[in-house]
């Protein structure tokens, strides 16, 4: 009781860590306080700077399927692996660090405890920096007598942004390289000189020194050189950085080329020493052999190079070089060189070695008394050096990854191909393997060894997918960028094919990665238009919301919106109000004048807003939005990838309420005189209103419709109705505005046909910012007009009910007065043709003063009143036409003057029976 289990704790190497590109990197991780088996499992993941919230799995000690595709090939090829130090501690190895390996690394231990208690993962940050360390020394072949002084210079520099230290050391490599190099003297990162074990005593005596000259130059001085110094000397620089745990780590090392040093013993016989820079070679490598001659005094030597006891080349005492016939062509191509860098050193250099160059090499040195002698004093043949040439087996391992595994049409594709295993320049081809065409592949782009680029036939059109880029990031890393995908067909497998050529042979490796391209047209796009209010008052603002729904993120694709408008009442199709392009450009359409200075546009992640300030009647109508989604990097004239139209929303603009009131009381007027006036009175209206007044007549006959007499609009322009549009009628009916609130209809020379009910319809019009608008209308009460006659009724002769006439001939319609006239009376007569509209058409008017009027001007030339007697008013119609058929009647009025100089008034009237005119075709 009282005991508690330990708390699990995962610790990882403290960061941030800075490591150079191309180096071998390790990260340690260990766990403590755990329960369960002694051997714990570990899983490594990375969070890339481009997506710091997204875990990318790298490698696991338990699950082979753990790595994501971007790391699978590197893990399988042991480019990335986990080394177990003990059951609860491991090292993550990255054998060749790449720029894309930068990020935050997480070490996770799966739970083996009875319950979760403690921490199960830890993180550290790794930053990849360029390798700027440089070390250089010109290669030489030096020959010194024992006891001489040797000086060698090495140039070392760095350009790392972080604070780092340098160490510079000198090393001696002897023999064929089978033994490790001997350390001569090193200037450590702490600026301390440390000699190697073999040179410690000579360093203490001051015979071995390392001096720094300036910022980048390091000089090695060996005084009293000894035969033990014979071999190849080189300089190695290392760059060190201090990690957060206060330990120093060498992040980069660089070796110079080698200088061959021959130390000749004083006072000895002729001796020959043969050395190879590297005896174990592969096809295509370079073989370099050095033959060092030691002699007590300067002599004349003839040197012969041998391979398997067969002569390859010779140099006579004069320095003339002669090649055996089978080697002449290679020498001419520069692949074979034999030269004498000093009096005692002879070098054979063979580049591009092949399997036939394998064997035992020797150099034969003959001392000649004089350069021209044919006999040698002595000849010494060196011991043989076996040179092995291995056939080249190049295993190219292209590793393909993509940072864009799932994209939407129009997005770019970015593919990386890292070629491992190459020993020289490679050519590269990218292929697309469309899923809809199994077994078929299409060339995307190619890069030759010399950097020449070419594109596949379907990828040359820059207008479709943009300008493709194929770049060589480093010696073995290539990047393909397709700026704009077209549609789903651009998805599928992309294959990187790398080829290396050497000595007439080629080696090819392939790697693939899959990408998915989704078409926006098939991913569901829908727009809904709504407004908080459908009916707005004049001057009130309103907003329309175009809500867009899609199965992809709209913020990641270019989107444009069109607003359309159809005025009310409908006058045609919807007009374009405004278009907002994907780049934010605003284009106004035909409906823009109705919204001048009133429309405001806004956009959120998934909706568009149209705000209309201070609504006017011109803004009343139907609204609709259309949303278009575009692929990235397309030309402006191309079609959108997807589009949708919203529902239509109607907006009603309610005008200010009309306060108009007119007199509605009915009245009647009975007149004896020929002229009268009907009144229309406005009881109440707004001060700034204007009025349009329309006068109507409802004839006394039953079942008739009101007839429009005259309308004067709010600018006082008159417009007559069809039954009152003749010049005669226009002269008899006049509309006048007597005062601000009183209108009159003047009727001149009233007759029987003018009897009936009169009323007016008043419209109230108001100027509202951009025009005149009708607020409302009111109808007045009716005024009944009757004619009051003082005389007796006139009597008409009875006539035939109908007459017939041949078309083209004339017809006489009878009208005769039977009763006697009063003294000093005069008659007027009017002929009518019966119309079905309720008001008959006057054809001819004979006034009491003898003047004749023709209301129907088109018939004037064919109408005649012959008047054979004072009481005969028969009408003759000449050249009868088919359209003349119908019913006719005449109306007579008896007039008397009311007094000397006074008006004439109607005393009596009479109307004839209808006479039916029948026309007969010829």
CSV table of C-alpha atoms in Angstrom, one decimal, residues 313-660:
chain,number,residue,atom,x,y,z
A,313,UNK,CA,54.8,2.9,-72.7
A,314,UNK,CA,58.4,4.1,-72.3
A,315,UNK,CA,60.2,7.3,-71.6
A,316,UNK,CA,63.8,7.6,-72.8
A,317,UNK,CA,66.5,9.6,-71.1
A,318,UNK,CA,65.7,12.6,-73.3
A,319,UNK,CA,62.1,12.5,-72.0
A,320,UNK,CA,60.6,11.2,-75.3
A,321,UNK,CA,57.3,9.2,-74.7
A,322,UNK,CA,56.4,6.2,-76.9
A,323,UNK,CA,53.2,4.2,-76.5
A,324,UNK,CA,52.6,0.6,-77.6
A,325,UNK,CA,50.4,0.4,-80.6
A,326,UNK,CA,47.3,-0.9,-78.8
A,327,UNK,CA,47.4,2.1,-76.4
A,328,UNK,CA,48.0,4.9,-79.0
A,329,UNK,CA,44.3,5.6,-79.7
A,330,UNK,CA,43.5,6.0,-76.0
A,331,UNK,CA,46.5,8.2,-75.5
A,332,UNK,CA,45.3,10.3,-78.5
A,333,UNK,CA,41.9,10.7,-76.8
A,334,UNK,CA,43.6,11.9,-73.6
A,335,UNK,CA,42.6,8.8,-71.6
A,336,UNK,CA,46.3,7.8,-71.1
A,337,UNK,CA,49.1,10.0,-69.8
A,338,UNK,CA,52.7,9.3,-68.8
A,339,UNK,CA,54.8,12.2,-67.6
A,340,UNK,CA,57.7,13.1,-65.3
A,341,UNK,CA,56.7,15.7,-62.7
A,342,UNK,CA,60.2,15.7,-61.2
A,343,UNK,CA,63.7,14.2,-61.8
A,344,UNK,CA,62.9,11.2,-59.7
A,345,UNK,CA,59.1,10.7,-60.1
A,346,UNK,CA,57.4,9.2,-63.1
A,347,UNK,CA,53.5,9.0,-63.3
A,348,UNK,CA,51.2,6.8,-65.4
A,349,UNK,CA,47.6,8.1,-65.5
A,350,UNK,CA,44.8,6.0,-67.0
A,351,UNK,CA,41.2,7.5,-67.1
A,352,UNK,CA,38.1,5.5,-67.9
A,353,UNK,CA,39.7,2.2,-66.9
A,354,UNK,CA,38.0,-0.9,-68.3
A,355,UNK,CA,38.1,-4.6,-67.4
A,356,UNK,CA,41.1,-5.0,-69.8
A,357,UNK,CA,43.2,-2.7,-67.7
A,358,UNK,CA,43.1,-5.1,-64.8
A,359,UNK,CA,46.4,-6.9,-63.8
A,360,UNK,CA,49.8,-6.4,-62.3
A,361,UNK,CA,51.6,-3.1,-63.0
A,362,UNK,CA,55.4,-2.6,-62.8
A,363,UNK,CA,57.9,0.1,-63.7
A,364,UNK,CA,61.3,-0.8,-65.0
A,365,UNK,CA,64.0,1.8,-64.5
A,366,UNK,CA,67.4,1.6,-66.4
A,367,UNK,CA,70.3,3.8,-65.5
A,368,UNK,CA,72.2,5.0,-68.6
A,369,UNK,CA,75.7,6.3,-68.6
A,370,UNK,CA,74.8,9.0,-71.1
A,371,UNK,CA,71.4,9.8,-72.7
A,372,UNK,CA,72.5,8.3,-76.1
A,373,UNK,CA,73.8,5.0,-74.8
A,374,UNK,CA,72.0,1.9,-75.7
A,375,UNK,CA,73.4,-0.2,-72.9
A,376,UNK,CA,72.3,0.4,-69.3
A,377,UNK,CA,74.6,0.5,-66.3
A,378,UNK,CA,71.9,-1.2,-64.2
A,379,UNK,CA,68.2,-2.0,-64.4
A,380,UNK,CA,65.8,-2.2,-61.5
A,381,UNK,CA,62.2,-3.5,-61.9
A,382,UNK,CA,59.8,-2.4,-59.2
A,383,UNK,CA,57.6,-4.9,-57.3
A,384,UNK,CA,54.3,-5.4,-58.9
A,385,UNK,CA,51.0,-3.8,-57.8
A,386,UNK,CA,47.8,-5.7,-58.5
A,387,UNK,CA,45.1,-3.4,-59.9
A,388,UNK,CA,41.6,-4.9,-59.8
A,389,UNK,CA,38.8,-3.4,-61.9
A,390,UNK,CA,35.3,-4.3,-60.9
A,391,UNK,CA,32.5,-4.2,-63.5
A,392,UNK,CA,30.1,-1.3,-62.9
A,393,UNK,CA,26.7,-2.3,-61.7
A,394,UNK,CA,24.7,0.9,-61.3
A,395,UNK,CA,21.5,0.5,-59.4
A,396,UNK,CA,19.5,3.6,-60.0
A,397,UNK,CA,16.8,4.1,-57.4
A,398,UNK,CA,14.5,7.0,-58.3
A,399,UNK,CA,12.3,8.0,-55.4
A,400,UNK,CA,9.2,10.0,-56.4
A,401,UNK,CA,7.3,12.2,-54.0
A,402,UNK,CA,4.7,14.9,-54.3
A,403,UNK,CA,3.6,17.8,-52.1
A,404,UNK,CA,0.3,17.9,-54.0
A,405,UNK,CA,-1.2,14.3,-53.8
A,406,UNK,CA,-4.8,15.5,-54.0
A,407,UNK,CA,-5.7,18.7,-55.9
A,408,UNK,CA,-8.7,20.3,-57.6
A,409,UNK,CA,-8.7,21.0,-61.3
A,410,UNK,CA,-6.7,24.2,-61.9
A,411,UNK,CA,-4.3,23.6,-59.1
A,412,UNK,CA,-0.6,23.0,-59.8
A,413,UNK,CA,1.1,19.6,-59.5
A,414,UNK,CA,4.5,19.5,-57.9
A,415,UNK,CA,6.5,16.2,-58.2
A,416,UNK,CA,10.0,15.5,-56.9
A,417,UNK,CA,12.3,12.8,-58.1
A,418,UNK,CA,15.4,11.9,-56.0
A,419,UNK,CA,17.8,9.6,-57.9
A,420,UNK,CA,20.0,7.5,-55.7
A,421,UNK,CA,22.7,5.2,-56.8
A,422,UNK,CA,23.9,7.3,-59.8
A,423,UNK,CA,27.7,7.5,-60.3
A,424,UNK,CA,27.5,10.2,-63.0
A,425,UNK,CA,25.1,12.5,-64.8
A,426,UNK,CA,21.7,11.1,-65.6
A,427,UNK,CA,19.0,11.9,-68.1
A,428,UNK,CA,15.5,12.1,-66.8
A,429,UNK,CA,12.0,11.5,-68.3
A,430,UNK,CA,8.7,12.2,-66.6
A,431,UNK,CA,5.8,10.0,-67.9
A,432,UNK,CA,2.1,10.2,-67.1
A,433,UNK,CA,0.2,6.9,-66.8
A,434,UNK,CA,-3.5,7.9,-67.3
A,435,UNK,CA,-5.8,5.6,-65.3
A,436,UNK,CA,-8.4,5.6,-68.1
A,437,UNK,CA,-5.8,4.1,-70.5
A,438,UNK,CA,-4.2,1.1,-68.8
A,439,UNK,CA,-0.8,0.2,-70.3
A,440,UNK,CA,-0.4,3.6,-72.0
A,441,UNK,CA,2.0,6.3,-70.9
A,442,UNK,CA,2.4,9.8,-72.2
A,443,UNK,CA,5.7,11.8,-72.1
A,444,UNK,CA,5.4,14.9,-70.0
A,445,UNK,CA,9.0,16.3,-70.0
A,446,UNK,CA,12.6,15.2,-70.5
A,447,UNK,CA,16.0,16.5,-69.4
A,448,UNK,CA,19.1,15.2,-71.1
A,449,UNK,CA,22.5,14.8,-69.3
A,450,UNK,CA,23.6,18.2,-70.7
A,451,UNK,CA,20.5,19.9,-69.3
A,452,UNK,CA,18.6,20.1,-72.6
A,453,UNK,CA,14.8,20.3,-71.9
A,454,UNK,CA,12.0,19.1,-74.1
A,455,UNK,CA,8.2,18.7,-73.5
A,456,UNK,CA,5.8,16.0,-74.6
A,457,UNK,CA,3.4,16.8,-77.5
A,458,UNK,CA,0.3,17.3,-75.3
A,459,UNK,CA,2.2,19.5,-72.9
A,460,UNK,CA,3.6,22.1,-75.3
A,461,UNK,CA,0.4,24.3,-75.3
A,462,UNK,CA,1.2,26.8,-72.6
A,463,UNK,CA,-2.4,28.1,-72.7
A,464,UNK,CA,-3.8,24.8,-71.4
A,465,UNK,CA,-1.6,23.8,-68.4
A,466,UNK,CA,0.7,26.8,-68.2
A,467,UNK,CA,4.4,26.8,-68.7
A,468,UNK,CA,5.7,23.5,-67.4
A,469,UNK,CA,9.0,23.6,-65.4
A,470,UNK,CA,11.5,20.8,-65.0
A,471,UNK,CA,14.4,21.8,-62.7
A,472,UNK,CA,17.5,20.1,-61.4
A,473,UNK,CA,17.7,21.1,-57.8
A,474,UNK,CA,20.9,19.2,-57.1
A,475,UNK,CA,23.0,16.5,-58.6
A,476,UNK,CA,20.3,13.9,-58.0
A,477,UNK,CA,17.1,15.8,-57.3
A,478,UNK,CA,14.7,16.9,-60.0
A,479,UNK,CA,11.4,18.8,-59.6
A,480,UNK,CA,8.5,18.9,-62.2
A,481,UNK,CA,5.9,21.6,-61.9
A,482,UNK,CA,2.7,21.5,-63.9
A,483,UNK,CA,1.2,25.0,-63.2
A,484,UNK,CA,-2.4,24.2,-63.9
A,485,UNK,CA,-4.2,20.8,-64.1
A,486,UNK,CA,-7.0,20.5,-66.6
A,487,UNK,CA,-9.4,17.9,-65.2
A,488,UNK,CA,-9.6,14.4,-63.7
A,489,UNK,CA,-7.7,13.0,-66.6
A,490,UNK,CA,-4.5,14.7,-65.3
A,491,UNK,CA,-4.7,12.3,-62.3
A,492,UNK,CA,-3.1,8.9,-62.0
A,493,UNK,CA,0.5,7.7,-61.8
A,494,UNK,CA,3.4,9.9,-62.6
A,495,UNK,CA,6.7,8.0,-63.4
A,496,UNK,CA,10.2,9.3,-63.1
A,497,UNK,CA,12.6,7.4,-65.4
A,498,UNK,CA,16.3,8.0,-64.8
A,499,UNK,CA,19.1,6.7,-67.2
A,500,UNK,CA,22.8,6.8,-66.8
A,501,UNK,CA,25.3,6.0,-69.6
A,502,UNK,CA,28.8,4.7,-69.1
A,503,UNK,CA,31.3,3.0,-71.5
A,504,UNK,CA,28.6,2.3,-74.0
A,505,UNK,CA,26.2,0.8,-71.5
A,506,UNK,CA,23.1,2.3,-69.9
A,507,UNK,CA,21.2,1.7,-66.6
A,508,UNK,CA,17.7,2.7,-66.0
A,509,UNK,CA,15.6,3.1,-62.8
A,510,UNK,CA,11.9,4.0,-62.4
A,511,UNK,CA,9.8,5.4,-59.6
A,512,UNK,CA,6.2,6.4,-59.4
A,513,UNK,CA,3.8,8.5,-57.3
A,514,UNK,CA,0.0,8.7,-57.6
A,515,UNK,CA,-2.0,12.0,-57.6
A,516,UNK,CA,-5.7,12.6,-57.7
A,517,UNK,CA,-7.2,15.5,-59.6
A,518,UNK,CA,-10.8,16.3,-58.7
A,519,UNK,CA,-13.1,18.2,-61.2
A,520,UNK,CA,-14.9,21.1,-59.6
A,521,UNK,CA,-17.8,20.5,-62.0
A,522,UNK,CA,-18.4,17.1,-60.3
A,523,UNK,CA,-18.0,18.2,-56.7
A,524,UNK,CA,-21.3,19.9,-56.2
A,525,UNK,CA,-21.8,23.6,-56.4
A,526,UNK,CA,-25.1,25.2,-55.3
A,527,UNK,CA,-26.2,28.8,-54.7
A,528,UNK,CA,-29.1,30.0,-52.6
A,529,UNK,CA,-30.3,33.6,-52.7
A,530,UNK,CA,-32.3,35.1,-49.8
A,531,UNK,CA,-33.3,38.4,-48.4
A,532,UNK,CA,-34.4,39.3,-44.9
A,533,UNK,CA,-37.3,41.3,-46.3
A,534,UNK,CA,-39.2,41.0,-49.6
A,535,UNK,CA,-41.2,44.2,-49.3
A,536,UNK,CA,-39.3,47.4,-48.6
A,537,UNK,CA,-40.5,51.0,-48.2
A,538,UNK,CA,-39.4,53.8,-50.4
A,539,UNK,CA,-36.0,55.0,-49.1
A,540,UNK,CA,-35.3,51.9,-47.0
A,541,UNK,CA,-32.2,49.8,-47.6
A,542,UNK,CA,-32.2,46.1,-48.2
A,543,UNK,CA,-29.6,43.3,-48.6
A,544,UNK,CA,-29.5,40.1,-50.7
A,545,UNK,CA,-27.3,37.2,-49.6
A,546,UNK,CA,-26.0,34.7,-52.2
A,547,UNK,CA,-25.0,31.6,-50.1
A,548,UNK,CA,-22.7,29.2,-51.9
A,549,UNK,CA,-22.3,25.5,-50.9
A,550,UNK,CA,-19.7,23.2,-52.5
A,551,UNK,CA,-17.9,20.0,-51.5
A,552,UNK,CA,-14.5,21.7,-51.7
A,553,UNK,CA,-13.1,24.8,-50.0
A,554,UNK,CA,-14.1,27.9,-51.9
A,555,UNK,CA,-11.3,29.9,-50.4
A,556,UNK,CA,-8.8,27.8,-52.3
A,557,UNK,CA,-10.2,28.3,-55.8
A,558,UNK,CA,-10.9,31.4,-57.9
A,559,UNK,CA,-14.6,32.4,-57.7
A,560,UNK,CA,-16.6,35.0,-59.6
A,561,UNK,CA,-20.2,36.1,-59.1
A,562,UNK,CA,-22.8,37.8,-61.4
A,563,UNK,CA,-25.8,39.7,-60.1
A,564,UNK,CA,-28.8,39.8,-62.4
A,565,UNK,CA,-31.9,42.0,-62.2
A,566,UNK,CA,-35.3,42.1,-64.0
A,567,UNK,CA,-37.3,45.3,-63.4
A,568,UNK,CA,-41.0,45.1,-62.4
A,569,UNK,CA,-43.2,44.9,-64.4
A,570,UNK,CA,-41.4,42.3,-66.4
A,571,UNK,CA,-40.0,43.7,-69.7
A,572,UNK,CA,-37.8,40.8,-70.8
A,573,UNK,CA,-35.0,38.5,-69.6
A,574,UNK,CA,-32.9,39.3,-66.6
A,575,UNK,CA,-30.4,42.0,-67.2
A,576,UNK,CA,-26.8,41.8,-65.9
A,577,UNK,CA,-26.4,44.2,-63.0
A,578,UNK,CA,-22.8,43.6,-62.0
A,579,UNK,CA,-20.1,41.0,-62.3
A,580,UNK,CA,-17.2,40.6,-59.8
A,581,UNK,CA,-14.4,38.7,-61.4
A,582,UNK,CA,-12.1,36.2,-59.5
A,583,UNK,CA,-9.4,38.8,-59.3
A,584,UNK,CA,-11.7,41.4,-57.7
A,585,UNK,CA,-12.4,43.4,-60.9
A,586,UNK,CA,-16.0,44.9,-60.9
A,587,UNK,CA,-17.8,45.1,-64.3
A,588,UNK,CA,-21.2,46.9,-64.3
A,589,UNK,CA,-23.9,45.7,-66.7
A,590,UNK,CA,-26.9,47.1,-68.5
A,591,UNK,CA,-29.0,47.5,-65.3
A,592,UNK,CA,-26.4,49.6,-63.6
A,593,UNK,CA,-28.1,53.0,-64.2
A,594,UNK,CA,-31.0,51.9,-61.9
A,595,UNK,CA,-28.5,51.4,-59.1
A,596,UNK,CA,-26.2,54.4,-59.7
A,597,UNK,CA,-24.4,55.1,-56.4
A,598,UNK,CA,-26.7,52.8,-54.5
A,599,UNK,CA,-25.2,49.2,-54.8
A,600,UNK,CA,-22.5,47.9,-52.4
A,601,UNK,CA,-20.9,44.5,-52.9
A,602,UNK,CA,-19.2,42.4,-50.2
A,603,UNK,CA,-17.9,38.8,-50.0
A,604,UNK,CA,-17.2,36.3,-47.2
A,605,UNK,CA,-15.8,32.8,-47.3
A,606,UNK,CA,-19.0,31.2,-48.6
A,607,UNK,CA,-21.4,34.0,-49.5
A,608,UNK,CA,-21.7,37.2,-51.6
A,609,UNK,CA,-23.8,40.2,-50.5
A,610,UNK,CA,-25.5,42.9,-52.5
A,611,UNK,CA,-26.6,45.9,-50.4
A,612,UNK,CA,-28.9,48.5,-52.0
A,613,UNK,CA,-29.1,51.8,-50.2
A,614,UNK,CA,-32.3,53.9,-50.1
A,615,UNK,CA,-34.5,51.8,-52.3
A,616,UNK,CA,-36.3,53.5,-55.2
A,617,UNK,CA,-39.1,52.1,-57.3
A,618,UNK,CA,-36.5,51.5,-60.1
A,619,UNK,CA,-35.0,48.9,-57.8
A,620,UNK,CA,-38.2,46.9,-57.6
A,621,UNK,CA,-38.0,43.6,-59.5
A,622,UNK,CA,-36.5,40.1,-59.5
A,623,UNK,CA,-32.9,39.4,-58.4
A,624,UNK,CA,-30.7,36.4,-59.1
A,625,UNK,CA,-27.0,35.5,-58.5
A,626,UNK,CA,-24.8,33.2,-60.6
A,627,UNK,CA,-21.6,31.8,-59.1
A,628,UNK,CA,-18.7,30.6,-61.3
A,629,UNK,CA,-15.7,28.6,-60.1
A,630,UNK,CA,-12.5,28.7,-62.2
A,631,UNK,CA,-9.4,26.6,-62.5
A,632,UNK,CA,-6.3,28.4,-61.5
A,633,UNK,CA,-4.0,29.9,-64.2
A,634,UNK,CA,-6.6,29.8,-67.0
A,635,UNK,CA,-6.9,32.4,-69.7
A,636,UNK,CA,-9.7,35.0,-69.3
A,637,UNK,CA,-11.6,33.7,-72.3
A,638,UNK,CA,-11.9,30.1,-71.1
A,639,UNK,CA,-15.0,28.5,-69.7
A,640,UNK,CA,-15.5,28.2,-65.9
A,641,UNK,CA,-14.9,24.8,-64.3
A,642,UNK,CA,-18.4,24.9,-62.7
A,643,UNK,CA,-21.2,27.4,-62.4
A,644,UNK,CA,-24.6,27.5,-60.7
A,645,UNK,CA,-27.6,29.9,-60.6
A,646,UNK,CA,-29.6,30.7,-57.5
A,647,UNK,CA,-33.3,30.9,-57.1
A,648,UNK,CA,-35.0,34.2,-58.0
A,649,UNK,CA,-36.0,36.6,-55.3
A,650,UNK,CA,-38.5,39.4,-55.8
A,651,UNK,CA,-38.2,42.7,-54.1
A,652,UNK,CA,-41.3,45.0,-53.9
A,653,UNK,CA,-40.7,48.7,-53.2
A,654,UNK,CA,-43.7,50.3,-51.5
A,655,UNK,CA,-44.2,54.0,-52.4
A,656,UNK,CA,-45.2,56.6,-49.8
A,657,UNK,CA,-48.9,56.2,-49.0
A,658,UNK,CA,-51.2,58.5,-51.0
A,659,UNK,CA,-53.2,61.0,-49.0
A,660,UNK,CA,-55.3,62.0,-52.0
